[in-house]
CSV table of C-alpha atoms and ligand atoms in Angstrom, one decimal:
chain,number,residue,atom,x,y,z
Z,129,MET,CA,9.5,12.2,23.7
Z,130,GLY,CA,7.9,9.6,22.1
Z,131,ALA,CA,6.0,9.9,18.8
Z,132,LEU,CA,3.0,8.7,20.2
Z,133,ALA,CA,3.1,10.8,23.5
Z,134,GLY,CA,-0.2,12.0,24.8
Z,135,LYS,CA,-1.9,9.0,22.8
Z,136,ARG,CA,-4.1,6.5,24.0
Z,137,VAL,CA,-4.1,2.8,22.1
Z,138,LEU,CA,-7.2,0.6,22.9
Z,139,LEU,CA,-5.6,-2.8,22.0
Z,140,VAL,CA,-7.6,-5.5,20.9
Z,141,ILE,CA,-5.8,-9.0,21.1
Z,142,GLY,CA,-7.7,-11.8,19.4
Z,143,GLY,CA,-7.1,-15.4,19.8
Z,144,GLY,CA,-3.9,-17.0,17.9
Z,145,ILE,CA,-0.5,-17.9,18.5
Z,146,ALA,CA,0.6,-14.6,17.4
Z,147,ALA,CA,-0.7,-13.1,20.8
Z,148,TYR,CA,2.2,-13.2,22.4
Z,149,LYS,CA,3.6,-10.7,20.0
Z,150,SER,CA,0.8,-8.5,21.3
Z,151,LEU,CA,2.6,-8.2,24.6
Z,152,ASP,CA,5.5,-7.3,23.2
Z,153,LEU,CA,3.1,-4.6,21.1
Z,154,ILE,CA,2.2,-3.0,24.4
Z,155,ARG,CA,5.6,-2.1,25.6
Z,156,ARG,CA,6.8,-0.9,21.8
Z,157,LEU,CA,3.4,1.4,22.3
Z,158,ARG,CA,4.3,2.6,25.7
Z,159,GLU,CA,8.1,3.4,24.6
Z,160,ARG,CA,6.9,5.5,22.1
Z,161,GLY,CA,4.7,7.3,24.7
Z,162,ALA,CA,1.2,6.0,24.5
Z,163,ALA,CA,-1.1,4.7,26.9
Z,164,VAL,CA,-2.3,1.5,26.4
Z,165,ARG,CA,-5.5,-0.3,27.5
Z,166,CYS,CA,-6.2,-3.5,26.8
Z,167,VAL,CA,-9.5,-5.9,25.6
Z,168,LEU,CA,-8.9,-9.4,25.3
Z,169,THR,CA,-11.2,-12.0,23.8
Z,170,LYS,CA,-12.0,-15.4,24.8
Z,171,GLY,CA,-9.6,-16.9,22.5
Z,172,ALA,CA,-7.0,-14.4,23.4
Z,173,GLN,CA,-7.0,-15.8,26.9
Z,174,GLU,CA,-6.2,-19.0,25.6
Z,175,PHE,CA,-2.6,-17.8,24.5
Z,176,VAL,CA,-2.5,-14.9,27.0
Z,177,THR,CA,-3.7,-14.0,30.4
Z,178,PRO,CA,-5.3,-10.5,30.9
Z,179,LEU,CA,-3.0,-10.3,33.8
Z,180,ALA,CA,-0.2,-10.2,31.6
Z,181,ALA,CA,-1.4,-7.9,29.2
Z,182,ALA,CA,-2.8,-5.2,32.4
Z,183,SER,CA,0.8,-5.7,33.8
Z,184,LEU,CA,2.6,-4.5,30.7
Z,185,ALA,CA,0.1,-1.8,30.1
Z,186,GLY,CA,0.2,-0.8,33.4
Z,187,GLN,CA,-3.6,-0.6,33.4
Z,188,ARG,CA,-6.5,-3.3,34.1
Z,189,ALA,CA,-7.3,-5.0,30.9
Z,190,HIS,CA,-11.2,-6.1,29.9
Z,191,THR,CA,-12.3,-9.1,28.9
Z,192,ASP,CA,-16.5,-9.6,29.5
Z,193,LEU,CA,-19.0,-7.7,27.9
Z,194,PHE,CA,-21.4,-8.1,30.6
Z,195,ASP,CA,-18.8,-7.5,33.7
Z,196,ARG,CA,-21.0,-6.0,36.7
Z,197,ALA,CA,-18.3,-3.8,37.8
Z,198,ASP,CA,-17.1,-2.8,34.2
Z,199,GLU,CA,-20.4,-1.7,33.2
Z,200,ALA,CA,-20.7,0.5,36.1
Z,201,ASP,CA,-17.4,1.8,36.2
Z,202,ILE,CA,-15.9,2.0,32.0
Z,203,GLY,CA,-18.2,0.0,30.1
Z,204,HIS,CA,-17.9,-0.6,26.2
Z,205,ILE,CA,-19.0,2.5,25.1
Z,206,ARG,CA,-16.3,4.1,26.8
Z,207,LEU,CA,-13.6,2.0,26.1
Z,208,ALA,CA,-14.8,2.8,22.5
Z,209,ARG,CA,-14.6,6.4,23.2
Z,210,ASP,CA,-11.8,6.6,25.4
Z,211,ALA,CA,-8.9,6.7,23.0
Z,212,ASP,CA,-7.5,7.8,20.1
Z,213,ALA,CA,-7.3,4.6,18.0
Z,214,VAL,CA,-8.2,1.3,18.3
Z,215,VAL,CA,-5.9,-1.3,17.2
Z,216,VAL,CA,-6.6,-5.0,16.8
Z,217,ALA,CA,-3.9,-7.5,16.9
Z,218,PRO,CA,-3.7,-10.1,16.2
Z,219,ALA,CA,-6.8,-10.1,13.9
Z,220,THR,CA,-8.1,-13.2,13.7
Z,221,ALA,CA,-10.3,-14.7,10.5
Z,222,ASN,CA,-13.2,-14.7,13.2
Z,223,LEU,CA,-12.7,-11.3,14.3
Z,224,MET,CA,-12.2,-9.6,11.1
Z,225,ALA,CA,-15.3,-12.0,10.0
Z,226,ARG,CA,-17.4,-10.1,12.9
Z,227,LEU,CA,-16.2,-6.7,12.2
Z,228,ALA,CA,-16.8,-6.9,8.2
Z,229,GLY,CA,-20.4,-8.0,9.3
Z,230,GLY,CA,-21.4,-5.4,11.9
Z,231,HIS,CA,-22.0,-9.0,14.6
Z,232,ALA,CA,-20.8,-8.1,18.0
Z,233,PRO,CA,-21.4,-11.6,20.2
Z,234,ASP,CA,-18.6,-10.3,22.7
Z,235,LEU,CA,-16.7,-7.3,24.5
Z,236,ALA,CA,-13.9,-7.0,21.5
Z,237,SER,CA,-16.6,-7.1,19.1
Z,238,THR,CA,-18.8,-4.7,20.4
Z,239,VAL,CA,-16.1,-2.3,21.2
Z,240,LEU,CA,-15.2,-2.5,17.5
Z,241,LEU,CA,-18.8,-1.8,16.1
Z,242,ALA,CA,-19.3,0.9,18.9
Z,243,THR,CA,-16.2,3.1,18.1
Z,244,THR,CA,-15.6,6.1,15.7
Z,245,LEU,CA,-12.1,6.0,16.1
Z,246,PRO,CA,-9.5,5.0,13.5
Z,247,ILE,CA,-9.3,1.2,13.5
Z,248,LEU,CA,-6.0,-0.8,12.7
Z,249,ILE,CA,-5.8,-4.5,12.3
Z,250,ALA,CA,-2.8,-6.6,12.1
Z,251,PRO,CA,-4.0,-9.8,10.2
Z,252,ALA,CA,-2.7,-13.4,11.6
Z,253,MET,CA,-3.7,-16.7,10.3
Z,254,ASN,CA,-3.2,-19.8,8.8
Z,255,VAL,CA,-2.1,-19.2,5.2
Z,256,ARG,CA,-5.3,-21.0,3.7
Z,257,MET,CA,-7.4,-19.1,6.2
Z,258,TRP,CA,-5.7,-15.7,5.1
Z,259,LEU,CA,-6.3,-17.0,1.2
Z,260,HIS,CA,-9.5,-18.0,1.8
Z,261,PRO,CA,-12.1,-16.1,-0.5
Z,262,ALA,CA,-14.4,-15.3,2.5
Z,263,THR,CA,-11.5,-13.7,4.5
Z,264,GLN,CA,-10.6,-11.9,1.3
Z,265,ARG,CA,-14.0,-10.6,0.7
Z,266,ASN,CA,-14.1,-9.5,4.6
Z,267,LEU,CA,-10.6,-7.7,3.9
Z,268,ALA,CA,-12.1,-5.9,1.2
Z,269,VAL,CA,-15.0,-4.8,3.1
Z,270,LEU,CA,-13.0,-3.7,6.3
Z,271,GLN,CA,-10.5,-1.4,3.8
Z,272,GLY,CA,-13.7,-0.1,2.0
Z,273,ASP,CA,-14.9,0.7,5.7
Z,274,GLY,CA,-11.8,2.6,6.3
Z,275,VAL,CA,-10.0,0.1,8.4
Z,276,ALA,CA,-6.2,0.4,7.9
Z,277,VAL,CA,-4.2,-2.8,8.0
Z,278,VAL,CA,-0.9,-3.8,8.5
Z,279,GLY,CA,0.4,-7.0,7.4
Z,280,PRO,CA,0.1,-10.2,7.2
Z,281,ASN,CA,4.1,-11.0,7.0
Z,282,VAL,CA,5.1,-13.9,4.4
Z,283,GLY,CA,7.3,-16.3,6.6
Z,284,ARG,CA,6.8,-19.7,8.1
Z,285,MET,CA,3.9,-20.3,10.5
Z,286,ALA,CA,3.5,-22.3,13.6
Z,287,GLU,CA,2.0,-25.1,11.8
Z,288,ALA,CA,5.4,-25.3,9.6
Z,289,GLU,CA,3.7,-23.9,6.6
Z,290,THR,CA,4.9,-20.7,4.6
Z,291,GLY,CA,3.2,-18.0,2.9
Z,292,PRO,CA,1.4,-14.7,3.7
Z,293,GLY,CA,-0.2,-15.2,7.3
Z,294,ARG,CA,2.3,-14.1,10.2
Z,295,MET,CA,1.5,-11.2,12.1
Z,296,ALA,CA,3.4,-8.1,11.2
Z,297,GLU,CA,6.3,-7.5,13.8
Z,298,PRO,CA,5.9,-5.3,16.6
Z,299,GLU,CA,7.9,-2.2,15.4
Z,300,GLU,CA,5.9,-2.6,12.3
Z,301,ILE,CA,2.3,-2.4,14.0
Z,302,ALA,CA,3.6,0.7,16.5
Z,303,ASP,CA,4.9,2.1,13.1
Z,304,ALA,CA,1.5,1.9,11.3
Z,305,VAL,CA,-0.2,3.0,14.7
Z,306,GLU,CA,1.9,6.5,14.1
Z,307,ALA,CA,0.9,6.7,10.2
Z,308,LEU,CA,-2.5,5.9,11.2
Z,309,LEU,CA,-2.6,9.0,13.7
Z,310,ALA,CA,-0.8,11.3,11.5
Z,311,ARG,CA,-3.4,10.5,8.9
Z,312,SER,CA,-6.4,11.2,10.7
Z,313,ASN,CA,-4.8,14.3,12.3
Z,314,GLY,CA,-4.7,15.5,8.9
Z,315,GLU,CA,-0.8,15.9,8.7
Z,316,LYS,CA,0.3,16.7,5.2
Z,317,PRO,CA,3.6,15.4,5.1
Z,318,LEU,CA,4.1,16.7,1.4
Z,319,ALA,CA,2.5,19.9,1.9
Z,320,GLY,CA,4.6,22.4,-0.2
Z,321,ARG,CA,6.0,19.6,-2.6
Z,322,HIS,CA,4.9,18.9,-6.3
Z,323,LEU,CA,5.1,15.5,-7.1
Z,324,LEU,CA,4.9,14.5,-10.6
Z,325,VAL,CA,3.4,11.0,-11.5
Z,326,THR,CA,3.1,8.8,-14.8
Z,327,SER,CA,0.3,6.2,-15.1
Z,328,GLY,CA,-1.4,3.9,-17.3
Z,329,PRO,CA,-0.2,2.3,-20.8
Z,330,THR,CA,0.5,4.2,-23.7
Z,331,HIS,CA,-1.1,3.6,-27.4
Z,332,GLU,CA,1.6,4.1,-29.9
Z,333,PRO,CA,-0.5,4.4,-33.6
Z,334,ILE,CA,-0.1,2.5,-36.6
Z,335,ASP,CA,-2.1,4.5,-38.5
Z,336,PRO,CA,-5.1,7.1,-37.4
Z,337,VAL,CA,-7.5,4.2,-36.2
Z,338,ARG,CA,-5.0,1.6,-35.3
Z,339,TYR,CA,-2.3,1.2,-31.8
Z,340,LEU,CA,-0.3,-0.7,-30.2
Z,341,ALA,CA,-1.1,-0.8,-26.3
Z,342,ASN,CA,-0.7,-2.8,-23.2
Z,343,ARG,CA,-2.6,-4.1,-20.2
Z,344,SER,CA,-1.5,-1.7,-17.7
Z,345,SER,CA,-5.0,0.1,-16.0
Z,346,GLY,CA,-3.1,2.9,-14.5
Z,347,LYS,CA,-4.5,2.0,-10.7
Z,348,GLN,CA,-1.5,1.8,-9.1
Z,349,GLY,CA,-0.2,5.4,-10.8
Z,350,HIS,CA,-3.1,6.9,-10.1
Z,351,ALA,CA,-3.2,5.4,-6.1
Z,352,ILE,CA,0.0,7.3,-6.2
Z,353,ALA,CA,-1.5,10.0,-7.1
Z,354,ALA,CA,-4.0,10.5,-4.7
Z,355,ALA,CA,-2.1,9.3,-2.2
Z,356,ALA,CA,0.2,12.2,-2.5
Z,357,ALA,CA,-2.4,15.1,-3.0
Z,358,ALA,CA,-3.9,13.5,0.6
Z,359,ALA,CA,-0.6,13.9,1.9
Z,360,GLY,CA,-0.8,17.6,0.9
Z,361,ALA,CA,1.2,17.3,-2.3
Z,362,ARG,CA,0.5,19.4,-5.4
Z,363,VAL,CA,0.2,16.6,-7.8
Z,364,THR,CA,0.6,16.4,-11.7
Z,365,LEU,CA,-0.7,13.1,-13.2
Z,366,VAL,CA,0.8,12.4,-16.9
Z,367,SER,CA,-2.1,9.7,-17.7
Z,368,GLY,CA,-2.2,7.4,-20.7
Z,369,PRO,CA,-5.5,6.2,-21.7
Z,370,VAL,CA,-7.0,4.8,-18.8
Z,371,THR,CA,-11.1,4.2,-17.8
Z,372,LEU,CA,-10.1,5.3,-14.1
Z,373,ALA,CA,-11.7,8.5,-12.9
Z,374,ASP,CA,-9.4,11.7,-12.3
Z,375,PRO,CA,-8.3,11.3,-8.3
Z,376,PRO,CA,-9.6,14.9,-6.5
Z,377,GLY,CA,-7.3,17.4,-6.1
Z,378,VAL,CA,-4.6,16.3,-8.9
Z,379,THR,CA,-4.0,18.1,-12.3
Z,380,VAL,CA,-4.2,15.3,-14.9
Z,381,VAL,CA,-2.5,15.6,-18.2
Z,382,ARG,CA,-3.8,13.0,-20.7
Z,383,ILE,CA,-1.7,11.9,-23.4
Z,384,GLU,CA,-1.7,8.9,-25.4
Z,385,SER,CA,2.2,8.0,-26.8
Z,386,ALA,CA,5.3,7.7,-25.2
Z,387,ARG,CA,6.8,10.8,-27.0
Z,388,GLU,CA,3.7,12.9,-25.9
Z,389,MET,CA,3.9,11.4,-22.3
Z,390,LEU,CA,8.1,12.5,-22.4
Z,391,ALA,CA,6.6,16.1,-23.5
Z,392,ALA,CA,4.6,16.1,-20.7
Z,393,VAL,CA,6.4,15.2,-18.3
Z,394,GLU,CA,9.5,17.7,-19.3
Z,395,ALA,CA,6.9,20.4,-19.3
Z,396,ALA,CA,5.4,19.6,-15.8
Z,397,LEU,CA,8.5,19.9,-14.2
Z,398,PRO,CA,10.5,21.3,-11.9
Z,399,ALA,CA,9.1,18.7,-9.4
Z,400,ASP,CA,10.3,17.5,-5.9
Z,401,ILE,CA,9.7,13.7,-6.2
Z,402,ALA,CA,9.0,11.9,-9.8
Z,403,VAL,CA,6.9,8.4,-9.8
Z,404,PHE,CA,7.3,6.6,-13.1
Z,405,ALA,CA,4.5,3.9,-12.6
Z,406,ALA,CA,3.4,4.3,-16.4
Z,407,ALA,CA,3.7,1.0,-18.7
Z,408,VAL,CA,5.5,2.9,-21.5
Z,409,ALA,CA,5.2,1.2,-24.7
Z,410,ASP,CA,9.5,0.1,-25.5
Z,411,TRP,CA,8.7,0.6,-29.2
Z,412,ARG,CA,6.5,2.2,-31.5
Z,413,PRO,CA,5.4,1.6,-35.2
Z,414,ALA,CA,8.3,3.4,-37.1
Z,415,ALA,CA,6.2,4.7,-40.1
Z,416,PHE,CA,3.4,6.0,-38.8
Z,417,GLY,CA,1.4,7.6,-41.6
Z,418,GLY,CA,-1.8,10.1,-41.8
Z,419,GLU,CA,-3.9,7.4,-43.5
Z,420,LYS,CA,-5.8,4.5,-42.8
Z,421,ILE,CA,-3.4,1.8,-44.2
Z,422,LYS,CA,-5.7,-0.5,-46.6
Z,423,LYS,CA,-6.1,-4.3,-47.2
Z,424,GLY,CA,-5.0,-4.9,-50.5
Z,425,PRO,CA,-3.5,-7.8,-52.6
Z,426,GLU,CA,0.1,-7.4,-51.5
Z,427,GLY,CA,-1.1,-8.9,-48.2
Z,428,PRO,CA,-0.3,-7.7,-44.6
Z,429,PRO,CA,1.9,-4.4,-44.2
Z,430,PRO,CA,5.0,-5.0,-42.3
Z,431,LEU,CA,5.1,-3.8,-39.1
Z,432,THR,CA,8.4,-2.3,-38.3
Z,433,LEU,CA,9.5,-1.1,-34.6
Z,434,THR,CA,11.6,1.8,-33.5
Z,435,GLU,CA,12.4,2.3,-30.1
Z,436,ASN,CA,10.8,4.7,-27.8
Z,437,PRO,CA,12.4,7.5,-25.5
Z,438,ASP,CA,12.8,5.9,-22.0
Z,439,ILE,CA,11.2,8.8,-20.0
Z,440,LEU,CA,12.5,7.3,-16.8
Z,441,ALA,CA,16.2,7.1,-17.7
Z,442,THR,CA,16.0,10.7,-19.8
Z,443,ILE,CA,14.6,12.2,-16.5
Z,444,ALA,CA,16.7,10.8,-13.8
Z,445,ARG,CA,19.7,11.2,-15.7
Z,446,ARG,CA,19.3,14.7,-16.3
Z,447,THR,CA,22.0,17.1,-15.2
Z,448,GLU,CA,20.1,20.5,-14.5
Z,449,GLY,CA,16.5,20.1,-13.3
Z,450,ARG,CA,16.7,16.4,-12.1
Z,451,PRO,CA,13.9,16.1,-9.4
Z,452,PRO,CA,15.7,15.1,-6.4
Z,453,LEU,CA,13.8,11.9,-5.7
Z,454,VAL,CA,13.5,9.6,-8.5
Z,455,VAL,CA,10.8,6.6,-8.4
Z,456,GLY,CA,10.7,3.8,-11.4
Z,457,PHE,CA,9.0,0.7,-11.2
Z,458,ALA,CA,10.0,-2.8,-12.9
Z,459,ALA,CA,7.2,-5.1,-13.6
Z,460,GLU,CA,8.6,-8.5,-14.1
Z,461,THR,CA,7.9,-12.2,-14.5
Z,462,THR,CA,10.9,-13.8,-13.8
Z,463,ASP,CA,13.8,-12.7,-11.1
Z,464,VAL,CA,12.1,-9.9,-10.0
Z,465,ILE,CA,14.7,-8.9,-7.6
Z,466,ALA,CA,17.6,-9.5,-9.8
Z,467,HIS,CA,15.9,-7.6,-13.0
Z,468,ALA,CA,15.2,-4.6,-10.5
Z,469,ARG,CA,18.6,-4.4,-9.1
Z,470,ALA,CA,20.1,-4.0,-12.9
Z,471,LYS,CA,17.3,-1.4,-13.6
Z,472,ILE,CA,18.1,1.1,-10.8
Z,473,ALA,CA,21.8,1.0,-12.3
Z,474,ARG,CA,20.5,1.4,-15.7
Z,475,LYS,CA,18.3,4.1,-15.4
Z,476,GLY,CA,19.9,6.2,-12.7
Z,477,CYS,CA,16.7,6.7,-10.7
Z,478,ASP,CA,17.1,6.7,-6.8
Z,479,LEU,CA,14.4,3.6,-5.9
Z,480,ILE,CA,12.3,0.8,-7.6
Z,481,VAL,CA,9.3,-0.4,-6.9
Z,482,ALA,CA,9.3,-4.3,-8.1
Z,483,ASN,CA,6.5,-6.3,-8.4
Z,484,ASP,CA,5.9,-9.6,-10.3
Z,485,VAL,CA,3.1,-9.4,-12.9
Z,486,SER,CA,3.4,-12.8,-14.3
Z,487,ALA,CA,-0.5,-14.0,-14.8
Z,488,ALA,CA,-1.2,-16.1,-12.1
Z,489,THR,CA,-0.4,-12.9,-9.6
Z,490,GLY,CA,-3.1,-11.2,-10.9
Z,491,VAL,CA,-1.2,-7.6,-10.1
Z,492,MET,CA,-2.1,-6.2,-14.1
Z,493,GLY,CA,-5.7,-4.8,-14.2
Z,494,GLY,CA,-6.2,-6.0,-10.1
Z,495,ASP,CA,-7.1,-4.6,-6.7
Z,496,ARG,CA,-4.0,-5.9,-5.3
Z,497,ASN,CA,-0.3,-6.0,-5.6
Z,498,SER,CA,3.0,-7.6,-3.8
Z,499,VAL,CA,5.8,-5.5,-4.1
Z,500,HIS,CA,9.6,-5.1,-3.1
Z,501,LEU,CA,11.2,-1.6,-2.6
Z,502,ILE,CA,15.0,-1.6,-4.1
Z,503,GLY,CA,17.2,1.2,-3.0
Z,504,ARG,CA,20.2,2.8,-4.5
Z,505,ASP,CA,22.3,1.2,-2.4
Z,506,GLY,CA,20.9,-2.1,-2.9
Z,507,SER,CA,18.7,-2.5,0.4
Z,508,LEU,CA,15.6,-4.5,-0.3
Z,509,GLU,CA,12.4,-4.3,1.4
Z,510,THR,CA,9.3,-6.8,0.6
Z,511,TRP,CA,5.7,-5.9,1.6
Z,512,PRO,CA,2.8,-8.2,1.9
Z,513,THR,CA,0.3,-8.1,-0.6
Z,514,LEU,CA,-1.8,-5.2,0.2
Z,515,ALA,CA,-4.6,-3.4,-1.8
Z,516,LYS,CA,-3.1,-1.0,-4.4
Z,517,ASP,CA,-4.2,2.3,-2.4
Z,518,GLU,CA,-2.4,0.9,0.7
Z,519,VAL,CA,0.6,0.1,-1.2
Z,520,ALA,CA,0.3,3.9,-2.6
Z,521,ARG,CA,-0.2,5.3,1.2
Z,522,ARG,CA,3.2,3.4,2.1
Z,523,LEU,CA,4.9,4.6,-0.8
Z,524,VAL,CA,4.0,8.0,-0.2
Z,525,ALA,CA,5.0,8.1,3.3
Z,526,ARG,CA,8.1,6.5,2.4
Z,527,LEU,CA,9.0,9.0,0.0
Z,528,ALA,CA,7.7,11.9,2.3
Z,529,GLU,CA,10.7,10.6,4.9
Z,530,LEU,CA,13.1,10.2,1.7
Z,531,VAL,CA,12.8,13.3,-0.2
Z,532,PRO,CA,15.8,16.0,0.3
Z,533,SER,CA,14.4,18.9,2.1
Z,534,PRO,CA,14.0,21.8,0.1
L,790,LIG,O1,12.7,-0.9,-18.7
L,790,LIG,P1,11.2,-1.2,-18.1
L,790,LIG,O2,10.4,-0.7,-19.0
L,790,LIG,O3,11.0,-2.5,-17.4
L,790,LIG,O4,11.4,-0.1,-16.9
L,790,LIG,C1,10.2,0.3,-16.4
L,790,LIG,C2,10.1,1.4,-15.7
L,790,LIG,O5,10.6,2.6,-16.8
L,790,LIG,C3,9.0,2.1,-15.3
L,790,LIG,O6,9.2,3.3,-13.9
L,790,LIG,C4,8.3,2.9,-16.3
L,790,LIG,O7,7.9,4.0,-16.1
L,790,LIG,C5,9.8,3.7,-16.8
L,790,LIG,N1,9.7,3.4,-18.7
L,790,LIG,C6,9.7,5.1,-19.1
L,790,LIG,N2,10.0,5.4,-20.4
L,790,LIG,C7,10.2,4.0,-21.0
L,790,LIG,C8,10.3,2.6,-20.5
L,790,LIG,C9,9.8,2.7,-19.3
L,790,LIG,O8,9.6,6.0,-18.3
L,790,LIG,N3,9.9,4.1,-22.7
């Protein structure tokens, strides 16, 4: 039996060249057991025909808001209700704008406005349209409204440009539909598990009033804690100084320095999964005295540094009480993947989440992240640029798959 057995998906096909892949998506969804009903925008019909969609779906496709037969028979309100999820693929810039703005000039957008079902969009458009501030604004609005997003992927586009904009592959979209339905059914894949996560920067005291720090905001680590709690885990979040609110349902242990973080992590064990997302200072001032350093005629004091404990490596290399799944992060500004591969071996962890934090990416402190997942076996997976919350949800879903059974 397919993972979507008994589920009904309303597939809204938008007007883009990727619409041909939506025909394949119908097949994939049906293979997994879902019943699929299609709505095509006017633009979509320039690329694929309602007949093709209907043939693959095994039921008639809908195109018009004011279709006399339709309004008597099924109508837009029933289309908006008689399903378990709505999938928009391809979600064009125009469809995203209409949904974000609440405009409903045609059947597809009316259904999207009328529905209370979970919605998943698979954006597909020219890279410049995707990166345009208006589209990114609409994306943020939609995510804020609880719309799930899959893709777009990076790759060559129809216009021979390269960049983010390619629609996610049908299998990826079908996976995202499964995850969306699992979430909306309140499934708790990490129920009964303890997940430990470190987050934020550390502050390394120079004297009682001064410290060394870094620019980590803690957004990604905190989002992972929140997503793990939503997935049913008992979560301990060991956090350096951040300005973020505590995620709901999470035990937060606040520390300042790397050594305090290590002690708090050790005290929180045992855990089934440990995720080290904190930006731990590599060094601390060697000679921390209890008194404030005074300005004097001898000039500035020397700042001698000494190495901090590597928390990730310490925990990953434990022979006793090592969490079965240990995840590290690698924030790099060059050769992201090569450095991450070296790091996985050096630290002894099972998985590395690598991201490019060079200034131009805006990852540090920003709300979005582009990550690569690198496994101990050398496997590499590159995710599209996503909201940090979405990176967290996907990562947690993956950890739930990877964590060994208790
Ligand atoms: O070596 P690097 O700092 O790049 O490694 C990053 C990974 O190691 C992150 O997962 C970070 O949380 C962890 N780390 C740590 N303790 C340190 C330094 C890094 O846990 N002292």
